[in-house]
mmCIF file with all atom_site columns, C-alpha atoms in Angstrom:
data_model
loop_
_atom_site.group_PDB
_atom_site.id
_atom_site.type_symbol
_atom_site.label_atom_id
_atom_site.label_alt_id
_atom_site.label_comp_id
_atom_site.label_asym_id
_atom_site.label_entity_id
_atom_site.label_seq_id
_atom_site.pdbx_PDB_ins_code
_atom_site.Cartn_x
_atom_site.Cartn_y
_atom_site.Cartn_z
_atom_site.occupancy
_atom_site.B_iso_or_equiv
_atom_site.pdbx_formal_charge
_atom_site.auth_seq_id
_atom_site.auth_comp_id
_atom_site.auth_asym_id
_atom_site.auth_atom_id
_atom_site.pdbx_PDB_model_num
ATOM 1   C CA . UNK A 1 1   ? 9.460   -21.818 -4.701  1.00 0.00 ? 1   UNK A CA 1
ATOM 2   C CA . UNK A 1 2   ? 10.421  -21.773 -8.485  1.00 0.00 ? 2   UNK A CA 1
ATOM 3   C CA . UNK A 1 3   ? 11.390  -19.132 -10.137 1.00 0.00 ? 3   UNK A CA 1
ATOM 4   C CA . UNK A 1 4   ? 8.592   -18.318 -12.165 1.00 0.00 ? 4   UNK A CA 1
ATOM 5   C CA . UNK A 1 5   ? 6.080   -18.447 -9.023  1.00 0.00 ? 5   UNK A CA 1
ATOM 6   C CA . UNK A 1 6   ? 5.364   -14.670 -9.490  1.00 0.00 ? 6   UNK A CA 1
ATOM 7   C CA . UNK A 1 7   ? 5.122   -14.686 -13.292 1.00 0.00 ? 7   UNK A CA 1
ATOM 8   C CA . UNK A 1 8   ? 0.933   -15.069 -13.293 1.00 0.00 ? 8   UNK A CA 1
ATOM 9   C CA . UNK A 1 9   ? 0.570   -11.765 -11.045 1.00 0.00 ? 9   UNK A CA 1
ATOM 10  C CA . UNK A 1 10  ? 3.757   -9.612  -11.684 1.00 0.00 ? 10  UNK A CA 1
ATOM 11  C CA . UNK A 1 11  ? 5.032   -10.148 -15.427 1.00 0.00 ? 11  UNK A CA 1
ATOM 12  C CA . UNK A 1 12  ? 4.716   -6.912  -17.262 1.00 0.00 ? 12  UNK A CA 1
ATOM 13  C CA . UNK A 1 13  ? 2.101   -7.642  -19.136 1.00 0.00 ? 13  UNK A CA 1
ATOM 14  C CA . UNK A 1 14  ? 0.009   -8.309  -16.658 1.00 0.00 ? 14  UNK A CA 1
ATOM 15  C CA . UNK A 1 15  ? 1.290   -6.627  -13.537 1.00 0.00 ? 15  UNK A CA 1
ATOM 16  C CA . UNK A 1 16  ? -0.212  -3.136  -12.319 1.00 0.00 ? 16  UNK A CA 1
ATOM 17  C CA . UNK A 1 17  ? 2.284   -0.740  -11.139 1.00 0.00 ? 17  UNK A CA 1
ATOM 18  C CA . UNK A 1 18  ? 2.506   2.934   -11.941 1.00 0.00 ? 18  UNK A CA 1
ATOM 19  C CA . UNK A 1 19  ? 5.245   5.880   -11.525 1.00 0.00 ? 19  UNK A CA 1
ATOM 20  C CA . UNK A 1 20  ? 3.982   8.959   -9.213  1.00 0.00 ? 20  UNK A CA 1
ATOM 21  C CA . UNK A 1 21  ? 5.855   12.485  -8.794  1.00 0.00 ? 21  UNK A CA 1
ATOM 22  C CA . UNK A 1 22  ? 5.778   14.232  -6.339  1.00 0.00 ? 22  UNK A CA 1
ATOM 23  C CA . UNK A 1 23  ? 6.336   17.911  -4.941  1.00 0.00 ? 23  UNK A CA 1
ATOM 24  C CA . UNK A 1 24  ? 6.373   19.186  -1.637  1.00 0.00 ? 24  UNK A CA 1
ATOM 25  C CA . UNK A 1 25  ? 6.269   22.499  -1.107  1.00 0.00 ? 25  UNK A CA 1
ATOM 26  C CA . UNK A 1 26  ? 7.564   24.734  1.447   1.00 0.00 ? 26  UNK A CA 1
ATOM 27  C CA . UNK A 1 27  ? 5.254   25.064  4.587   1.00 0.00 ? 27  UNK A CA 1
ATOM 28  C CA . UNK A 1 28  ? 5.640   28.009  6.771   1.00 0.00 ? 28  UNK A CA 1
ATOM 29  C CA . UNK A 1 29  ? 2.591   27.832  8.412   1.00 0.00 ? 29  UNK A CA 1
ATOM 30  C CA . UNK A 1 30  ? 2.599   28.024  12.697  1.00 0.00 ? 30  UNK A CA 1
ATOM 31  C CA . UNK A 1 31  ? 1.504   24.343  13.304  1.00 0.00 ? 31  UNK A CA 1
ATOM 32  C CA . UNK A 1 32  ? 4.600   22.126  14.202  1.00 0.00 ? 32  UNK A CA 1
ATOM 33  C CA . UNK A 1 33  ? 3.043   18.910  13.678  1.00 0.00 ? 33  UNK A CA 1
ATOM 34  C CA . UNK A 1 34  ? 1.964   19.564  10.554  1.00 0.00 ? 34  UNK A CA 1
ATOM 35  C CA . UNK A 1 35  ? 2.855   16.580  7.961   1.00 0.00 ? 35  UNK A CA 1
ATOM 36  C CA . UNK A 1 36  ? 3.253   16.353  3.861   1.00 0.00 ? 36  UNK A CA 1
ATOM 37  C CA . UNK A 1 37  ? 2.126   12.743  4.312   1.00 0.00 ? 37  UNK A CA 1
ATOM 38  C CA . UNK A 1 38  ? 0.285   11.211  7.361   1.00 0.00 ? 38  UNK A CA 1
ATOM 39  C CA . UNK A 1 39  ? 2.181   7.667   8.885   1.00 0.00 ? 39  UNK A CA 1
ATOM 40  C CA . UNK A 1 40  ? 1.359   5.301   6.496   1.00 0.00 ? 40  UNK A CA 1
ATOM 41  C CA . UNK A 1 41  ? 2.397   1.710   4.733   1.00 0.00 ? 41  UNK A CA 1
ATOM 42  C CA . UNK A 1 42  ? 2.239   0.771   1.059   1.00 0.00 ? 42  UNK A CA 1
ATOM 43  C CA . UNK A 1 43  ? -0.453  -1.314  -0.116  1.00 0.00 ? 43  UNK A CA 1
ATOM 44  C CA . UNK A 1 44  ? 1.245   -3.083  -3.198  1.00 0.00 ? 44  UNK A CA 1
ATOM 45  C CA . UNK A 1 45  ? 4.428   -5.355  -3.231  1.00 0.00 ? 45  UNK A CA 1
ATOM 46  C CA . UNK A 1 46  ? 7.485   -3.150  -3.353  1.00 0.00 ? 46  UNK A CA 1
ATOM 47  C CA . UNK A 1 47  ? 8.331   0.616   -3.782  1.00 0.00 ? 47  UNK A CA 1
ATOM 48  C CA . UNK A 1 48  ? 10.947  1.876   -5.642  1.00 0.00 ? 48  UNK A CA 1
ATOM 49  C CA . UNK A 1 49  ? 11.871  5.277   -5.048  1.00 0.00 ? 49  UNK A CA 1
ATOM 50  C CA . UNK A 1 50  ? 13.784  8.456   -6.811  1.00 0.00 ? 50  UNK A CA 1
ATOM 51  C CA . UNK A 1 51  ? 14.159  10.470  -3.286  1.00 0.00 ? 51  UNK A CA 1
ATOM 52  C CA . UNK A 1 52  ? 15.899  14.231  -3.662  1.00 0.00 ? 52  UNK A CA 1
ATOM 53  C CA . UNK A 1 53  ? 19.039  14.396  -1.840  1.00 0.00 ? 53  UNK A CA 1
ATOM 54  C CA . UNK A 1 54  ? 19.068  17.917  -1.004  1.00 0.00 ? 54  UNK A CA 1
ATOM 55  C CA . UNK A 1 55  ? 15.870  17.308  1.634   1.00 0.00 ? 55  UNK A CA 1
ATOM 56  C CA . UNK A 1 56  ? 15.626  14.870  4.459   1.00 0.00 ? 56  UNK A CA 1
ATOM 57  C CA . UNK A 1 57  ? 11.966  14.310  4.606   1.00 0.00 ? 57  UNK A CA 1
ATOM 58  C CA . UNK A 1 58  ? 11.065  10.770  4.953   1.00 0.00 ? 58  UNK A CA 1
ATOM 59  C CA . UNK A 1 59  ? 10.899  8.843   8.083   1.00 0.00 ? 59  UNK A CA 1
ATOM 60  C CA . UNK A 1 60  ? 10.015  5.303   8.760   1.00 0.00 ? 60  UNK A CA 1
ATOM 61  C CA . UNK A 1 61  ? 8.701   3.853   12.211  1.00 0.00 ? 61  UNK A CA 1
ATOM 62  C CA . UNK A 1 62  ? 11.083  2.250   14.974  1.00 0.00 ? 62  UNK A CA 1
ATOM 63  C CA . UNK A 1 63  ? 9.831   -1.181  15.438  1.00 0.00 ? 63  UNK A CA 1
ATOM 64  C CA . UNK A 1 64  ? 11.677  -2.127  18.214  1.00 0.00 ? 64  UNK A CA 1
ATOM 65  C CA . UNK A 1 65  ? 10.477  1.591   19.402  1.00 0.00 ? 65  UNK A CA 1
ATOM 66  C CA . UNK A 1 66  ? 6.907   2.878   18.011  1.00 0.00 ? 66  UNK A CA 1
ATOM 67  C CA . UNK A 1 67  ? 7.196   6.363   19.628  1.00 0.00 ? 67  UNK A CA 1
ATOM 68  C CA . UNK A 1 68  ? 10.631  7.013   17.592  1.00 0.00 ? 68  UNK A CA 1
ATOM 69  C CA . UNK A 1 69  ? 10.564  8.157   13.252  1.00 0.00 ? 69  UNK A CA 1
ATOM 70  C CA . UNK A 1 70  ? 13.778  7.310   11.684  1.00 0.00 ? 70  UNK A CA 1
ATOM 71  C CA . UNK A 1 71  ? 15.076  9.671   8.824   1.00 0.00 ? 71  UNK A CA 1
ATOM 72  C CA . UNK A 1 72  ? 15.795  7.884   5.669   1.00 0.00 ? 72  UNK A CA 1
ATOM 73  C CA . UNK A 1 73  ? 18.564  9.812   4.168   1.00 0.00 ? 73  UNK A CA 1
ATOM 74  C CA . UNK A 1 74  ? 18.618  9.544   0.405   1.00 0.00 ? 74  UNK A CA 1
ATOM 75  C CA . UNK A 1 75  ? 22.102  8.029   -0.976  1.00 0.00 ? 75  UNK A CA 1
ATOM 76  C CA . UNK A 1 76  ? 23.210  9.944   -4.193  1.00 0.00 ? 76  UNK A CA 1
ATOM 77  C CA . UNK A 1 77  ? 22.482  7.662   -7.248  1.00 0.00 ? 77  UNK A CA 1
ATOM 78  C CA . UNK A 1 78  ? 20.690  5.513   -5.381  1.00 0.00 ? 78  UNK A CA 1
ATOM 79  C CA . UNK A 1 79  ? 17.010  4.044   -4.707  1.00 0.00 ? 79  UNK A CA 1
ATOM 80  C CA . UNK A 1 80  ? 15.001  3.770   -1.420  1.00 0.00 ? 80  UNK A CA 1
ATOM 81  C CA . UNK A 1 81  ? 13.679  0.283   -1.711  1.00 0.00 ? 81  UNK A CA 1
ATOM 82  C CA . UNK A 1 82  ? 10.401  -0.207  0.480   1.00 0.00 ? 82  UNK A CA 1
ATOM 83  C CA . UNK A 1 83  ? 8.163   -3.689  1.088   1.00 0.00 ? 83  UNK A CA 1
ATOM 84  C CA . UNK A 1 84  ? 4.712   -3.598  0.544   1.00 0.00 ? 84  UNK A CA 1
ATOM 85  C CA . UNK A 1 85  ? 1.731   -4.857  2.281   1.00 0.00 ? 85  UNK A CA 1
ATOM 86  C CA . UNK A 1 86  ? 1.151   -7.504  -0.672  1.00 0.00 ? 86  UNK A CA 1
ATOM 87  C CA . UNK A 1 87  ? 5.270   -8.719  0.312   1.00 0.00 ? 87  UNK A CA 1
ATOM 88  C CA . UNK A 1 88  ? 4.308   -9.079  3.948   1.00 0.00 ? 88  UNK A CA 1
ATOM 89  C CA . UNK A 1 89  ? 1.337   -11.406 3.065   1.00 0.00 ? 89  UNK A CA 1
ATOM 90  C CA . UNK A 1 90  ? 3.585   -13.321 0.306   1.00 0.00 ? 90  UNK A CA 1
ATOM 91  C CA . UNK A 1 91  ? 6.047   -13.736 3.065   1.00 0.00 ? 91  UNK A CA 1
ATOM 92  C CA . UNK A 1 92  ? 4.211   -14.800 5.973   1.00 0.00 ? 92  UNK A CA 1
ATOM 93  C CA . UNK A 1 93  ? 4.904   -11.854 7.757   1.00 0.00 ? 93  UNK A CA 1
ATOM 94  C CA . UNK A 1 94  ? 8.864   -12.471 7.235   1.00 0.00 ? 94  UNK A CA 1
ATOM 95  C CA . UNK A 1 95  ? 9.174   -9.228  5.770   1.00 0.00 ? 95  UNK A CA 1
ATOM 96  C CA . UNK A 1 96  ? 7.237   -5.976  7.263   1.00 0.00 ? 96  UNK A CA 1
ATOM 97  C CA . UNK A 1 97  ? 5.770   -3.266  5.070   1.00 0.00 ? 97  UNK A CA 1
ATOM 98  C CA . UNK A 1 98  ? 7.325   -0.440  7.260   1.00 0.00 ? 98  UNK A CA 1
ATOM 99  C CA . UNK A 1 99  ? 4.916   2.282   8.343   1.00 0.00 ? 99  UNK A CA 1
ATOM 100 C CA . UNK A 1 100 ? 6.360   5.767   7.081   1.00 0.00 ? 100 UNK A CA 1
ATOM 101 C CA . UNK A 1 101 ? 5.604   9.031   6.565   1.00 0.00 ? 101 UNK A CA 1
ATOM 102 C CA . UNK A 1 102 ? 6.970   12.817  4.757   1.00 0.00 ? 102 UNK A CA 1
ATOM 103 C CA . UNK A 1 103 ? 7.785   15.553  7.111   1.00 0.00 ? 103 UNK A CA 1
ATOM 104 C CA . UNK A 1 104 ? 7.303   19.242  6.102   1.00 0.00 ? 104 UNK A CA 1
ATOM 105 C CA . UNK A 1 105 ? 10.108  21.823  5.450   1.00 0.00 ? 105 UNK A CA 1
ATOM 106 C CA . UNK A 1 106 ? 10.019  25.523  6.218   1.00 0.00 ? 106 UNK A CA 1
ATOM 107 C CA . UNK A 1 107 ? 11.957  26.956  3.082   1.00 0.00 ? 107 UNK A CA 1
ATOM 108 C CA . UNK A 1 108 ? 13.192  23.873  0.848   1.00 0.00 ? 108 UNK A CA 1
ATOM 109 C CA . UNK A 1 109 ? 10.813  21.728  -1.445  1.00 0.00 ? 109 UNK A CA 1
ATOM 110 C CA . UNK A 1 110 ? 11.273  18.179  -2.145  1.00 0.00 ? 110 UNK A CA 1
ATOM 111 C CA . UNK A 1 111 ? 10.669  15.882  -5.269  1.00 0.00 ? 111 UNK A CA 1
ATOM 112 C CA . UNK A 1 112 ? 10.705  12.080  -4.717  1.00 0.00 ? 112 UNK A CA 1
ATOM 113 C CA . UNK A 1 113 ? 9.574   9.589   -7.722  1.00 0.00 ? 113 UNK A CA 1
ATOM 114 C CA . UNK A 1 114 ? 7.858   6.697   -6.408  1.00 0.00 ? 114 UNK A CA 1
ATOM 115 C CA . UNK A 1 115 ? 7.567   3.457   -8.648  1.00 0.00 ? 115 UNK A CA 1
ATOM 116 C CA . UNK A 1 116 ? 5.167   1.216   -7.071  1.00 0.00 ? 116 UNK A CA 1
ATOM 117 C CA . UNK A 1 117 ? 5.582   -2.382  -8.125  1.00 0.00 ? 117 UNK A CA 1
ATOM 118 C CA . UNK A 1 118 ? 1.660   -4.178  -8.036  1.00 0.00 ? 118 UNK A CA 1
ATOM 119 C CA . UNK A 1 119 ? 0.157   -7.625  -8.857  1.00 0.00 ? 119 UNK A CA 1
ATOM 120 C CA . UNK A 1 120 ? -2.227  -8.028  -11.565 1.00 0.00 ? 120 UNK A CA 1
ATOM 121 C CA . UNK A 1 121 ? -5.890  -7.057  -10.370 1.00 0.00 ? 121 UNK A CA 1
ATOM 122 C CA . UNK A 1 122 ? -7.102  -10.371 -10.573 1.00 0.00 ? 122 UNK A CA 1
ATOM 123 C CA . UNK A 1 123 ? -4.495  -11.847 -8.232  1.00 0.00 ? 123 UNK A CA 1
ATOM 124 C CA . UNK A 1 124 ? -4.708  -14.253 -5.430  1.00 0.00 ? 124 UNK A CA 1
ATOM 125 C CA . UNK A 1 125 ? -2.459  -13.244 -2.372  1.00 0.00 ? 125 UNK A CA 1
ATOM 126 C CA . UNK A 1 126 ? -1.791  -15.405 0.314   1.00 0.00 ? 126 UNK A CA 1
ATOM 127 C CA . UNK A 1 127 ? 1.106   -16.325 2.235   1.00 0.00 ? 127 UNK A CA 1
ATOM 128 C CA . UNK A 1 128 ? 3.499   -19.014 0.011   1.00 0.00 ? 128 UNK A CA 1
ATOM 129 C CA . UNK A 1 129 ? 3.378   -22.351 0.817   1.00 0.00 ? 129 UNK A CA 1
ATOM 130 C CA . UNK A 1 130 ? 6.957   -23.176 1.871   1.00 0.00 ? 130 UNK A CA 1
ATOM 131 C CA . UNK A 1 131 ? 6.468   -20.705 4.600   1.00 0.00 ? 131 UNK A CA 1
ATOM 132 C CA . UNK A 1 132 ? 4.714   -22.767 7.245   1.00 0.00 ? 132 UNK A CA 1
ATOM 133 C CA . UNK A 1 133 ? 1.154   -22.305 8.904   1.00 0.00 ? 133 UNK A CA 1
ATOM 134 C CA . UNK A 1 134 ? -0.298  -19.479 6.703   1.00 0.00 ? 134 UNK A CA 1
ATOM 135 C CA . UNK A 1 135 ? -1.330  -16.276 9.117   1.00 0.00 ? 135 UNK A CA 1
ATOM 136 C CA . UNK A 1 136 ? -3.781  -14.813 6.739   1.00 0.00 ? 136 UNK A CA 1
ATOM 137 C CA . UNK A 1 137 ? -6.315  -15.902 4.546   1.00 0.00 ? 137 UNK A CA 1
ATOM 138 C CA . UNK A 1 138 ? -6.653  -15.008 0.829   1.00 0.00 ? 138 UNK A CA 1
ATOM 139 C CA . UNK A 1 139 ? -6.763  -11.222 -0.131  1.00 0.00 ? 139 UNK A CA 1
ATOM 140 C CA . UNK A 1 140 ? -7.929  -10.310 -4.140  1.00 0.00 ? 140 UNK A CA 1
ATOM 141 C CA . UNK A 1 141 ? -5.210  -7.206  -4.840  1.00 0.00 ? 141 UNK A CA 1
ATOM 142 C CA . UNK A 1 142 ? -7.975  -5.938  -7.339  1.00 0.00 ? 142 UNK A CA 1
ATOM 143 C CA . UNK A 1 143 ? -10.762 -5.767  -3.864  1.00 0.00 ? 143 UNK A CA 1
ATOM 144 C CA . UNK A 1 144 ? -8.244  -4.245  -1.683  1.00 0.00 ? 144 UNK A CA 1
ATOM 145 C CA . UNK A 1 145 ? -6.610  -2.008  -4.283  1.00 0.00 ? 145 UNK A CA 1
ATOM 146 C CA . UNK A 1 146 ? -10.443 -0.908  -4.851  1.00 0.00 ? 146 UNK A CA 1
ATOM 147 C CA . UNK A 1 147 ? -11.158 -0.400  -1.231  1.00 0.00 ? 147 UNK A CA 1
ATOM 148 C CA . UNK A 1 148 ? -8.020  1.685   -0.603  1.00 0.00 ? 148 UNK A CA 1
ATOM 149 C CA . UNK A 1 149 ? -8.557  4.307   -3.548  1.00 0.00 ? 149 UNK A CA 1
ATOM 150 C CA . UNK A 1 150 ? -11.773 4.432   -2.630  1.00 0.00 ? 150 UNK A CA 1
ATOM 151 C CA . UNK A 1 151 ? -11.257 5.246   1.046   1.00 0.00 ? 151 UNK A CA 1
ATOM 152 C CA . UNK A 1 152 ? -12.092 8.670   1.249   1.00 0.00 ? 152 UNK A CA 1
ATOM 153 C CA . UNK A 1 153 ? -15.542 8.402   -0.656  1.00 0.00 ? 153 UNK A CA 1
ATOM 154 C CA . UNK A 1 154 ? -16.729 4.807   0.501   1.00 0.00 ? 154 UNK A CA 1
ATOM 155 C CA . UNK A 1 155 ? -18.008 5.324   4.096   1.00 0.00 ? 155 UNK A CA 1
ATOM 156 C CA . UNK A 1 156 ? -17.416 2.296   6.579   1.00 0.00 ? 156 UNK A CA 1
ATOM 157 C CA . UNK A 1 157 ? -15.257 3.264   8.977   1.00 0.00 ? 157 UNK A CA 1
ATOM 158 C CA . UNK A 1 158 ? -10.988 2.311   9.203   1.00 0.00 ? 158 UNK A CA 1
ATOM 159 C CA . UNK A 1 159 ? -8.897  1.885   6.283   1.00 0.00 ? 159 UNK A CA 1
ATOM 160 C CA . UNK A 1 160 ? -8.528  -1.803  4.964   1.00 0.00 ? 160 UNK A CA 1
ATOM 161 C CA . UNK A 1 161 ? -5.820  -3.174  6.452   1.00 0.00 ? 161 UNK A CA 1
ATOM 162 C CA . UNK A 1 162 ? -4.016  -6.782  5.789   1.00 0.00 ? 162 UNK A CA 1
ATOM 163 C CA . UNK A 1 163 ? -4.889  -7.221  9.331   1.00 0.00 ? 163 UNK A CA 1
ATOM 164 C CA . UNK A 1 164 ? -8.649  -7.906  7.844   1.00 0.00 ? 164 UNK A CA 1
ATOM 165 C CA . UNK A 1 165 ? -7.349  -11.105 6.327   1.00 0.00 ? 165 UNK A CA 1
ATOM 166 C CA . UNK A 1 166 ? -4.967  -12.212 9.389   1.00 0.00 ? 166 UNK A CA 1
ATOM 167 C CA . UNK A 1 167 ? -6.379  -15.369 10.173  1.00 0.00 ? 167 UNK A CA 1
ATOM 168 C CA . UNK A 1 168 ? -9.639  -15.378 12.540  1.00 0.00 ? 168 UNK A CA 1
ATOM 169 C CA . UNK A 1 169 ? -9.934  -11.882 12.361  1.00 0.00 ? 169 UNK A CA 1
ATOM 170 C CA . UNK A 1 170 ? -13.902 -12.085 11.519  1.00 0.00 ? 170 UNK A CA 1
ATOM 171 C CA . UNK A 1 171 ? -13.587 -9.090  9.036   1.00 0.00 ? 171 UNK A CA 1
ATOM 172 C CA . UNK A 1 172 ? -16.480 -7.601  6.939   1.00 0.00 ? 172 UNK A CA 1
ATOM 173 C CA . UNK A 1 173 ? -13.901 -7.655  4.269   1.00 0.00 ? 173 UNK A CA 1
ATOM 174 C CA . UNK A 1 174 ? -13.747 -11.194 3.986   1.00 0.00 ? 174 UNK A CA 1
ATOM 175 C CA . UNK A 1 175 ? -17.358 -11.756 3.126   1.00 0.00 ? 175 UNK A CA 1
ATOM 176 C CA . UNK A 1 176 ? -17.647 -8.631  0.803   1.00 0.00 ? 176 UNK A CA 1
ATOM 177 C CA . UNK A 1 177 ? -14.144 -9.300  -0.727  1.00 0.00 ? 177 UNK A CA 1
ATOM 178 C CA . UNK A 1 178 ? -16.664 -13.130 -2.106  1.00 0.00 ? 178 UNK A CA 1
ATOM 179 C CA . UNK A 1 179 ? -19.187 -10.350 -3.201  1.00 0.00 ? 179 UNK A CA 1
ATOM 180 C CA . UNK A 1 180 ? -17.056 -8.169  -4.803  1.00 0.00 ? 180 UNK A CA 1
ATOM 181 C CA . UNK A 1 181 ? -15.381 -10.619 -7.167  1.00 0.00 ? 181 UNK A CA 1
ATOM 182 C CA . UNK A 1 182 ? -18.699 -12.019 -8.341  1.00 0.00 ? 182 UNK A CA 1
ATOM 183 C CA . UNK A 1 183 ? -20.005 -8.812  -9.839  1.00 0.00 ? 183 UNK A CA 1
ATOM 184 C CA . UNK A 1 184 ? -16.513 -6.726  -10.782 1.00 0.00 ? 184 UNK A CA 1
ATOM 185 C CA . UNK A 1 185 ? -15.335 -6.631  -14.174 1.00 0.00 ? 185 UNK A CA 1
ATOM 186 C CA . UNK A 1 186 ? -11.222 -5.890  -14.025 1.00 0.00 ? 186 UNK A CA 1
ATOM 187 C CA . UNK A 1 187 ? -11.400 -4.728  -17.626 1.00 0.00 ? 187 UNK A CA 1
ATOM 188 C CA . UNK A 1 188 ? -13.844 -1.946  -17.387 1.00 0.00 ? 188 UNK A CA 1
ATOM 189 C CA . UNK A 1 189 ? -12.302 1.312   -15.692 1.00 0.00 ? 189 UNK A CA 1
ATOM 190 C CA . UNK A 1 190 ? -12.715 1.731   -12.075 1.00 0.00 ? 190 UNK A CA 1
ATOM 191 C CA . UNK A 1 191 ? -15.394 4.259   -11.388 1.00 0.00 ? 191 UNK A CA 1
ATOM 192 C CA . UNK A 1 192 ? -16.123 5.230   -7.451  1.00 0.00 ? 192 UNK A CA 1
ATOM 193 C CA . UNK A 1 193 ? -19.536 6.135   -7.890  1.00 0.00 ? 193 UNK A CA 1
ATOM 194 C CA . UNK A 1 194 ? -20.473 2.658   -9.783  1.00 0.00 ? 194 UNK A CA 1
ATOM 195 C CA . UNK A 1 195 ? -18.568 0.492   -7.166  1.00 0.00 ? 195 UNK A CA 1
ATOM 196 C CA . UNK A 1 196 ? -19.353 2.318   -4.338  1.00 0.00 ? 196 UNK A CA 1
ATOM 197 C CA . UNK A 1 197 ? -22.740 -0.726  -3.634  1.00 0.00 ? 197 UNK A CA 1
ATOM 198 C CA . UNK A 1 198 ? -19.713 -2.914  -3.378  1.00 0.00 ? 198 UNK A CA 1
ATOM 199 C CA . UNK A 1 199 ? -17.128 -1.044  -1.311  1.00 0.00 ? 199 UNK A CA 1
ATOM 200 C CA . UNK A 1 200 ? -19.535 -0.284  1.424   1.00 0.00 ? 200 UNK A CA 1
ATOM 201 C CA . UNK A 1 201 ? -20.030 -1.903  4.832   1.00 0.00 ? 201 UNK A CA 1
ATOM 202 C CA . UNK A 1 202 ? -24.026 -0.827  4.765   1.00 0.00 ? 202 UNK A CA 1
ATOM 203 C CA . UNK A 1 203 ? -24.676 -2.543  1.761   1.00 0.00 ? 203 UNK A CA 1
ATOM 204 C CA . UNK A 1 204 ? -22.776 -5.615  2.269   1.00 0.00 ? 204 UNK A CA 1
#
């Protein structure tokens, strides 16, 4: 693909990534399986991140063993670099958005500094075309951005997934995704309440 491919979605002036801090606090409490951040993967393209060195926190899912975490230990001057669910789709499923997730600590806090790297809202994702049979149809990043920040308030079930759009996977999301576009205005500010007729499975 030429260079430029990615300009229309992911030049700056268009692109919509944001920088998050974070702080974990201490947890003393009595329940071992207690987690700062459930198991996980990142909806957007890539994640950059800022980790602190002085606690070991993250872990990332053994493929080649699903029962097994792997600690990510921060290098000193250096970023954690982490594929997102819109790079899996762009790559045909060449390269995984790992699943991953933040332990707790009993007595030492932790500060990480996530960038996270997004298309535009108004872009098309769907596996590039030098990459063979496509395995998923097209997925709007501004519908499934929606539909993930809305998650907790929007009630139809399991968390949208890429796996929605794998091909012949008969989603809800596909249809809705069609309804969606035709009534959402990307320039106005997202509002929950005022999207929620569009986010849910019961009114689709």
């Amino acid at each position: 693909m030429p260079a430029e491919h990615f300009a229309p979605v992911l030049d700056r002036a268009v692109h919509t990534s944001y920088l998050r801090l974070n702080f974990y606090a201490p947890y003393a409490g009595d329940d071992p399986t207690q987690l700062a951040i459930s198991p996980h993967k990142d909806a957007g393209f890539l994640t950059v991140l800022a980790q602190d060195t002085g606690c070991h926190s993250l872990q990332v899912r053994d493929r080649a063993r699903p029962g097994e975490w792997v600690t990510v230990v921060p290098e000193h001057d250096a970023f954690t670099i982490n594929t997102g669910d819109m790079a899996q789709m762009y790559s045909n499923n060449r390269y995984r958005a790992p699943e991953h997730r933040v332990l707790t600590h009993p007595n030492t806090p932790r500060q990480s500094a996530p960038f996270f790297y997004n298309p535009a809202y108004t872009s098309a994702v769907a596996p590039l075309p030098s990459l063979g049979a496509p395995q998923y149809d097209e997925l709007y990043w501004g519908y499934f951005r929606a539909q993930r920040f809305a998650g907790d308030f929007a009630d139809y079930g399991t968390e949208i997934q890429i796996s929605d759009f794998a091909k012949g996977s008969g989603s809800w999301h596909l249809a809705n995704q069609a309804r969606f576009l035709e009534r959402v205005d990307f320039g106005r500010p997202f509002d929950v309440e005022a999207m929620r007729p569009l986010l849910s499975r019961e009114a689709s």
